[in-house]
Amino acid sequence: MSPDERIFGLGDKPGGLDRRNRAFQMWNTDAYGWEESTDPLYKALPFSFRSAKTGPATGRFSTTHTVPALIFGTELRDALSFGSDGGDLDYYFIYGPSPSRC
């Protein structure tokens, strides 16, 4: 990830709109009385979108029957990673020169 990249999406997640420098579990749970550090929450939408001042805009959507994890720069500052506990993990990538053209 470039230093000016921002990541958005994922559905019901606490904290700011920019998901960079955070990690998330994509699972649904009833989290009554949740706090800003609570994850997962009520809805998991496995779509994220990243955009930078320069370069292309990209989107990602995943499907799996297990619990996927999305890691945006917490293990390595310039790396985005994803995976699941087991089973197949299908990822769909959307590419465009700008957010409005994806």
Short mmCIF file of N, CA and C in Angstrom, two decimals:
data_model
loop_
_atom_site.label_atom_id
_atom_site.label_comp_id
_atom_site.label_asym_id
_atom_site.label_seq_id
_atom_site.Cartn_x
_atom_site.Cartn_y
_atom_site.Cartn_z
N MET A 1 0.85 -1.17 0.00
CA MET A 1 0.00 0.00 0.00
C MET A 1 0.89 1.24 0.00
N SER A 2 0.51 2.19 -0.81
CA SER A 2 1.27 3.45 -0.82
C SER A 2 0.91 4.27 0.42
N PRO A 3 1.78 5.18 0.85
CA PRO A 3 1.51 5.96 2.07
C PRO A 3 0.22 6.77 2.04
N ASP A 4 -0.24 7.17 0.84
CA ASP A 4 -1.46 7.99 0.78
C ASP A 4 -2.73 7.18 0.51
N GLU A 5 -2.63 5.85 0.50
CA GLU A 5 -3.81 5.02 0.27
C GLU A 5 -4.75 5.02 1.46
N ARG A 6 -6.03 5.02 1.17
CA ARG A 6 -7.08 4.93 2.18
C ARG A 6 -7.97 3.75 1.84
N ILE A 7 -8.49 3.09 2.87
CA ILE A 7 -9.32 1.90 2.68
C ILE A 7 -10.67 2.13 3.35
N PHE A 8 -11.74 1.82 2.63
CA PHE A 8 -13.10 2.05 3.11
C PHE A 8 -13.93 0.78 2.94
N GLY A 9 -15.06 0.71 3.64
CA GLY A 9 -16.00 -0.39 3.46
C GLY A 9 -16.13 -1.27 4.69
N LEU A 10 -16.57 -2.50 4.47
CA LEU A 10 -16.68 -3.60 5.44
C LEU A 10 -17.95 -3.62 6.27
N GLY A 11 -18.88 -2.72 6.05
CA GLY A 11 -20.15 -2.79 6.78
C GLY A 11 -20.05 -2.24 8.19
N ASP A 12 -20.74 -2.87 9.14
CA ASP A 12 -20.77 -2.39 10.52
C ASP A 12 -19.44 -2.66 11.21
N LYS A 13 -18.61 -1.65 11.25
CA LYS A 13 -17.33 -1.72 11.95
C LYS A 13 -17.15 -0.43 12.72
N PRO A 14 -16.71 -0.49 13.98
CA PRO A 14 -16.53 0.73 14.75
C PRO A 14 -15.30 1.51 14.28
N GLY A 15 -15.21 2.75 14.71
CA GLY A 15 -14.05 3.57 14.37
C GLY A 15 -14.31 4.43 13.15
N GLY A 16 -13.26 5.08 12.67
CA GLY A 16 -13.36 5.98 11.54
C GLY A 16 -13.65 5.26 10.23
N LEU A 17 -13.98 6.03 9.21
CA LEU A 17 -14.28 5.45 7.90
C LEU A 17 -13.06 4.83 7.23
N ASP A 18 -11.88 5.40 7.46
CA ASP A 18 -10.65 4.85 6.88
C ASP A 18 -10.22 3.64 7.70
N ARG A 19 -10.18 2.47 7.08
CA ARG A 19 -9.88 1.22 7.78
C ARG A 19 -8.39 0.89 7.83
N ARG A 20 -7.54 1.75 7.27
CA ARG A 20 -6.11 1.48 7.24
C ARG A 20 -5.54 1.36 8.65
N ASN A 21 -4.51 0.54 8.80
CA ASN A 21 -3.83 0.27 10.07
C ASN A 21 -4.72 -0.43 11.08
N ARG A 22 -5.65 -1.23 10.57
CA ARG A 22 -6.53 -2.01 11.43
C ARG A 22 -6.73 -3.40 10.85
N ALA A 23 -7.17 -4.33 11.67
CA ALA A 23 -7.47 -5.70 11.24
C ALA A 23 -8.89 -6.03 11.66
N PHE A 24 -9.59 -6.84 10.85
CA PHE A 24 -11.00 -7.12 11.09
C PHE A 24 -11.32 -8.59 10.86
N GLN A 25 -12.24 -9.12 11.66
CA GLN A 25 -12.86 -10.42 11.40
C GLN A 25 -14.17 -10.15 10.68
N MET A 26 -14.43 -10.91 9.65
CA MET A 26 -15.67 -10.73 8.91
C MET A 26 -16.65 -11.82 9.34
N TRP A 27 -17.38 -11.54 10.41
CA TRP A 27 -18.31 -12.49 10.99
C TRP A 27 -19.46 -11.71 11.60
N ASN A 28 -20.65 -12.28 11.62
CA ASN A 28 -21.82 -11.62 12.21
C ASN A 28 -22.00 -12.08 13.64
N THR A 29 -22.26 -11.14 14.54
CA THR A 29 -22.52 -11.49 15.92
C THR A 29 -23.38 -10.40 16.56
N ASP A 30 -24.14 -10.75 17.58
CA ASP A 30 -24.93 -9.78 18.32
C ASP A 30 -24.03 -9.18 19.38
N ALA A 31 -23.59 -7.96 19.17
CA ALA A 31 -22.60 -7.32 20.05
C ALA A 31 -23.24 -6.21 20.86
N TYR A 32 -24.23 -6.56 21.67
CA TYR A 32 -24.92 -5.56 22.49
C TYR A 32 -23.91 -4.84 23.39
N GLY A 33 -24.01 -3.54 23.48
CA GLY A 33 -23.11 -2.77 24.32
C GLY A 33 -21.70 -2.67 23.77
N TRP A 34 -21.56 -2.68 22.46
CA TRP A 34 -20.24 -2.69 21.84
C TRP A 34 -19.49 -1.38 22.11
N GLU A 35 -18.18 -1.46 21.97
CA GLU A 35 -17.29 -0.31 22.13
C GLU A 35 -16.50 -0.12 20.85
N GLU A 36 -15.69 0.93 20.79
CA GLU A 36 -14.95 1.21 19.56
C GLU A 36 -13.99 0.09 19.19
N SER A 37 -13.52 -0.70 20.12
CA SER A 37 -12.58 -1.79 19.82
C SER A 37 -13.29 -3.12 19.54
N THR A 38 -14.62 -3.17 19.61
CA THR A 38 -15.36 -4.41 19.40
C THR A 38 -15.33 -4.83 17.94
N ASP A 39 -14.96 -6.07 17.68
CA ASP A 39 -15.00 -6.64 16.34
C ASP A 39 -15.10 -8.15 16.52
N PRO A 40 -16.04 -8.81 15.91
CA PRO A 40 -17.00 -8.35 14.91
C PRO A 40 -18.25 -7.74 15.52
N LEU A 41 -19.07 -7.14 14.62
CA LEU A 41 -20.34 -6.55 15.01
C LEU A 41 -21.48 -7.23 14.26
N TYR A 42 -22.58 -6.54 14.10
CA TYR A 42 -23.82 -7.13 13.61
C TYR A 42 -23.77 -7.62 12.17
N LYS A 43 -23.22 -6.83 11.27
CA LYS A 43 -23.19 -7.22 9.85
C LYS A 43 -21.77 -7.19 9.34
N ALA A 44 -21.40 -8.21 8.60
CA ALA A 44 -20.10 -8.25 7.96
C ALA A 44 -20.32 -8.18 6.45
N LEU A 45 -19.87 -7.10 5.84
CA LEU A 45 -19.97 -6.95 4.39
C LEU A 45 -18.55 -7.06 3.84
N PRO A 46 -18.21 -8.18 3.23
CA PRO A 46 -16.83 -8.42 2.82
C PRO A 46 -16.43 -7.66 1.56
N PHE A 47 -16.76 -6.39 1.48
CA PHE A 47 -16.33 -5.54 0.38
C PHE A 47 -15.51 -4.39 0.94
N SER A 48 -14.34 -4.18 0.37
CA SER A 48 -13.53 -3.02 0.73
C SER A 48 -13.06 -2.34 -0.53
N PHE A 49 -12.76 -1.06 -0.41
CA PHE A 49 -12.39 -0.22 -1.54
C PHE A 49 -11.18 0.59 -1.13
N ARG A 50 -10.20 0.64 -2.00
CA ARG A 50 -9.03 1.44 -1.65
C ARG A 50 -8.74 2.46 -2.75
N SER A 51 -8.30 3.63 -2.32
CA SER A 51 -8.06 4.72 -3.24
C SER A 51 -6.86 5.52 -2.76
N ALA A 52 -6.08 6.05 -3.70
CA ALA A 52 -4.93 6.88 -3.38
C ALA A 52 -4.97 8.11 -4.28
N LYS A 53 -4.16 9.12 -3.95
CA LYS A 53 -4.11 10.33 -4.76
C LYS A 53 -3.59 10.02 -6.16
N THR A 54 -2.69 9.06 -6.28
CA THR A 54 -2.17 8.63 -7.57
C THR A 54 -2.37 7.14 -7.71
N GLY A 55 -2.44 6.64 -8.92
CA GLY A 55 -2.61 5.21 -9.15
C GLY A 55 -4.06 4.82 -9.23
N PRO A 56 -4.29 3.53 -9.48
CA PRO A 56 -5.66 3.05 -9.68
C PRO A 56 -6.44 2.92 -8.37
N ALA A 57 -7.75 2.85 -8.51
CA ALA A 57 -8.64 2.52 -7.41
C ALA A 57 -8.98 1.04 -7.53
N THR A 58 -9.07 0.35 -6.42
CA THR A 58 -9.39 -1.08 -6.46
C THR A 58 -10.44 -1.41 -5.41
N GLY A 59 -11.25 -2.41 -5.72
CA GLY A 59 -12.24 -2.92 -4.78
C GLY A 59 -12.03 -4.42 -4.64
N ARG A 60 -12.43 -4.97 -3.50
CA ARG A 60 -12.32 -6.41 -3.25
C ARG A 60 -13.59 -6.91 -2.58
N PHE A 61 -14.06 -8.04 -3.04
CA PHE A 61 -15.22 -8.71 -2.45
C PHE A 61 -14.84 -10.16 -2.26
N SER A 62 -15.18 -10.75 -1.11
CA SER A 62 -14.81 -12.14 -0.84
C SER A 62 -16.02 -12.96 -0.45
N THR A 63 -15.95 -14.25 -0.73
CA THR A 63 -16.95 -15.21 -0.29
C THR A 63 -16.24 -16.42 0.29
N THR A 64 -16.74 -16.91 1.41
CA THR A 64 -16.20 -18.10 2.06
C THR A 64 -17.22 -18.59 3.08
N HIS A 65 -17.13 -19.85 3.46
CA HIS A 65 -18.04 -20.36 4.50
C HIS A 65 -17.36 -20.37 5.87
N THR A 66 -16.13 -19.89 5.95
CA THR A 66 -15.42 -19.81 7.23
C THR A 66 -15.25 -18.34 7.62
N VAL A 67 -14.52 -18.06 8.67
CA VAL A 67 -14.34 -16.70 9.17
C VAL A 67 -13.13 -16.06 8.48
N PRO A 68 -13.35 -15.15 7.53
CA PRO A 68 -12.20 -14.49 6.92
C PRO A 68 -11.68 -13.35 7.79
N ALA A 69 -10.41 -13.04 7.61
CA ALA A 69 -9.78 -11.91 8.30
C ALA A 69 -9.19 -10.99 7.25
N LEU A 70 -9.31 -9.70 7.48
CA LEU A 70 -8.73 -8.69 6.60
C LEU A 70 -7.78 -7.85 7.43
N ILE A 71 -6.56 -7.69 6.94
CA ILE A 71 -5.52 -6.98 7.68
C ILE A 71 -4.98 -5.86 6.80
N PHE A 72 -5.18 -4.63 7.22
CA PHE A 72 -4.82 -3.46 6.43
C PHE A 72 -3.66 -2.71 7.07
N GLY A 73 -2.45 -3.18 6.88
CA GLY A 73 -1.27 -2.45 7.33
C GLY A 73 -0.92 -2.59 8.79
N THR A 74 -1.44 -3.59 9.51
CA THR A 74 -1.08 -3.73 10.92
C THR A 74 0.13 -4.63 11.11
N GLU A 75 0.32 -5.63 10.25
CA GLU A 75 1.49 -6.50 10.36
C GLU A 75 2.69 -5.87 9.67
N LEU A 76 2.48 -5.39 8.47
CA LEU A 76 3.48 -4.63 7.71
C LEU A 76 2.81 -3.35 7.26
N ARG A 77 3.42 -2.20 7.50
CA ARG A 77 2.79 -0.91 7.23
C ARG A 77 2.35 -0.73 5.79
N ASP A 78 3.03 -1.37 4.84
CA ASP A 78 2.71 -1.17 3.43
C ASP A 78 2.05 -2.39 2.80
N ALA A 79 1.49 -3.29 3.62
CA ALA A 79 0.92 -4.53 3.08
C ALA A 79 -0.53 -4.71 3.52
N LEU A 80 -1.33 -5.17 2.59
CA LEU A 80 -2.71 -5.57 2.83
C LEU A 80 -2.73 -7.09 2.74
N SER A 81 -3.32 -7.77 3.70
CA SER A 81 -3.38 -9.23 3.62
C SER A 81 -4.77 -9.71 4.03
N PHE A 82 -5.09 -10.92 3.62
CA PHE A 82 -6.38 -11.50 3.93
C PHE A 82 -6.25 -13.01 3.95
N GLY A 83 -7.17 -13.68 4.63
CA GLY A 83 -7.15 -15.12 4.71
C GLY A 83 -8.38 -15.62 5.44
N SER A 84 -8.47 -16.95 5.63
CA SER A 84 -9.59 -17.53 6.36
C SER A 84 -9.10 -18.71 7.18
N ASP A 85 -9.93 -19.13 8.13
CA ASP A 85 -9.57 -20.22 9.03
C ASP A 85 -9.43 -21.56 8.33
N GLY A 86 -10.03 -21.73 7.20
CA GLY A 86 -9.98 -22.99 6.48
C GLY A 86 -11.00 -22.97 5.35
N GLY A 87 -10.91 -23.93 4.47
CA GLY A 87 -11.84 -23.97 3.35
C GLY A 87 -11.45 -23.01 2.25
N ASP A 88 -12.29 -22.92 1.24
CA ASP A 88 -12.02 -22.05 0.10
C ASP A 88 -12.28 -20.59 0.44
N LEU A 89 -11.48 -19.73 -0.16
CA LEU A 89 -11.66 -18.29 -0.03
C LEU A 89 -11.62 -17.72 -1.44
N ASP A 90 -12.77 -17.29 -1.94
CA ASP A 90 -12.86 -16.71 -3.27
C ASP A 90 -12.83 -15.20 -3.15
N TYR A 91 -11.97 -14.57 -3.94
CA TYR A 91 -11.83 -13.12 -3.94
C TYR A 91 -12.10 -12.58 -5.33
N TYR A 92 -12.83 -11.48 -5.39
CA TYR A 92 -13.13 -10.80 -6.64
C TYR A 92 -12.51 -9.41 -6.57
N PHE A 93 -11.72 -9.06 -7.58
CA PHE A 93 -11.05 -7.77 -7.61
C PHE A 93 -11.69 -6.87 -8.65
N ILE A 94 -11.87 -5.60 -8.30
CA ILE A 94 -12.44 -4.60 -9.18
C ILE A 94 -11.36 -3.54 -9.37
N TYR A 95 -11.10 -3.18 -10.62
CA TYR A 95 -10.00 -2.26 -10.91
C TYR A 95 -10.51 -1.11 -11.76
N GLY A 96 -10.02 0.08 -11.49
CA GLY A 96 -10.38 1.23 -12.32
C GLY A 96 -9.36 2.34 -12.17
N PRO A 97 -9.28 3.22 -13.12
CA PRO A 97 -8.31 4.31 -13.04
C PRO A 97 -8.66 5.32 -11.95
N SER A 98 -9.95 5.38 -11.55
CA SER A 98 -10.40 6.28 -10.50
C SER A 98 -11.62 5.66 -9.83
N PRO A 99 -11.99 6.11 -8.63
CA PRO A 99 -13.17 5.54 -7.97
C PRO A 99 -14.43 5.61 -8.82
N SER A 100 -14.61 6.67 -9.57
CA SER A 100 -15.82 6.81 -10.37
C SER A 100 -15.81 5.91 -11.61
N ARG A 101 -14.69 5.31 -11.94
CA ARG A 101 -14.60 4.47 -13.13
C ARG A 101 -14.36 2.99 -12.81
N CYS A 102 -14.50 2.61 -11.56
CA CYS A 102 -14.36 1.19 -11.20
C CYS A 102 -15.55 0.40 -11.65
#
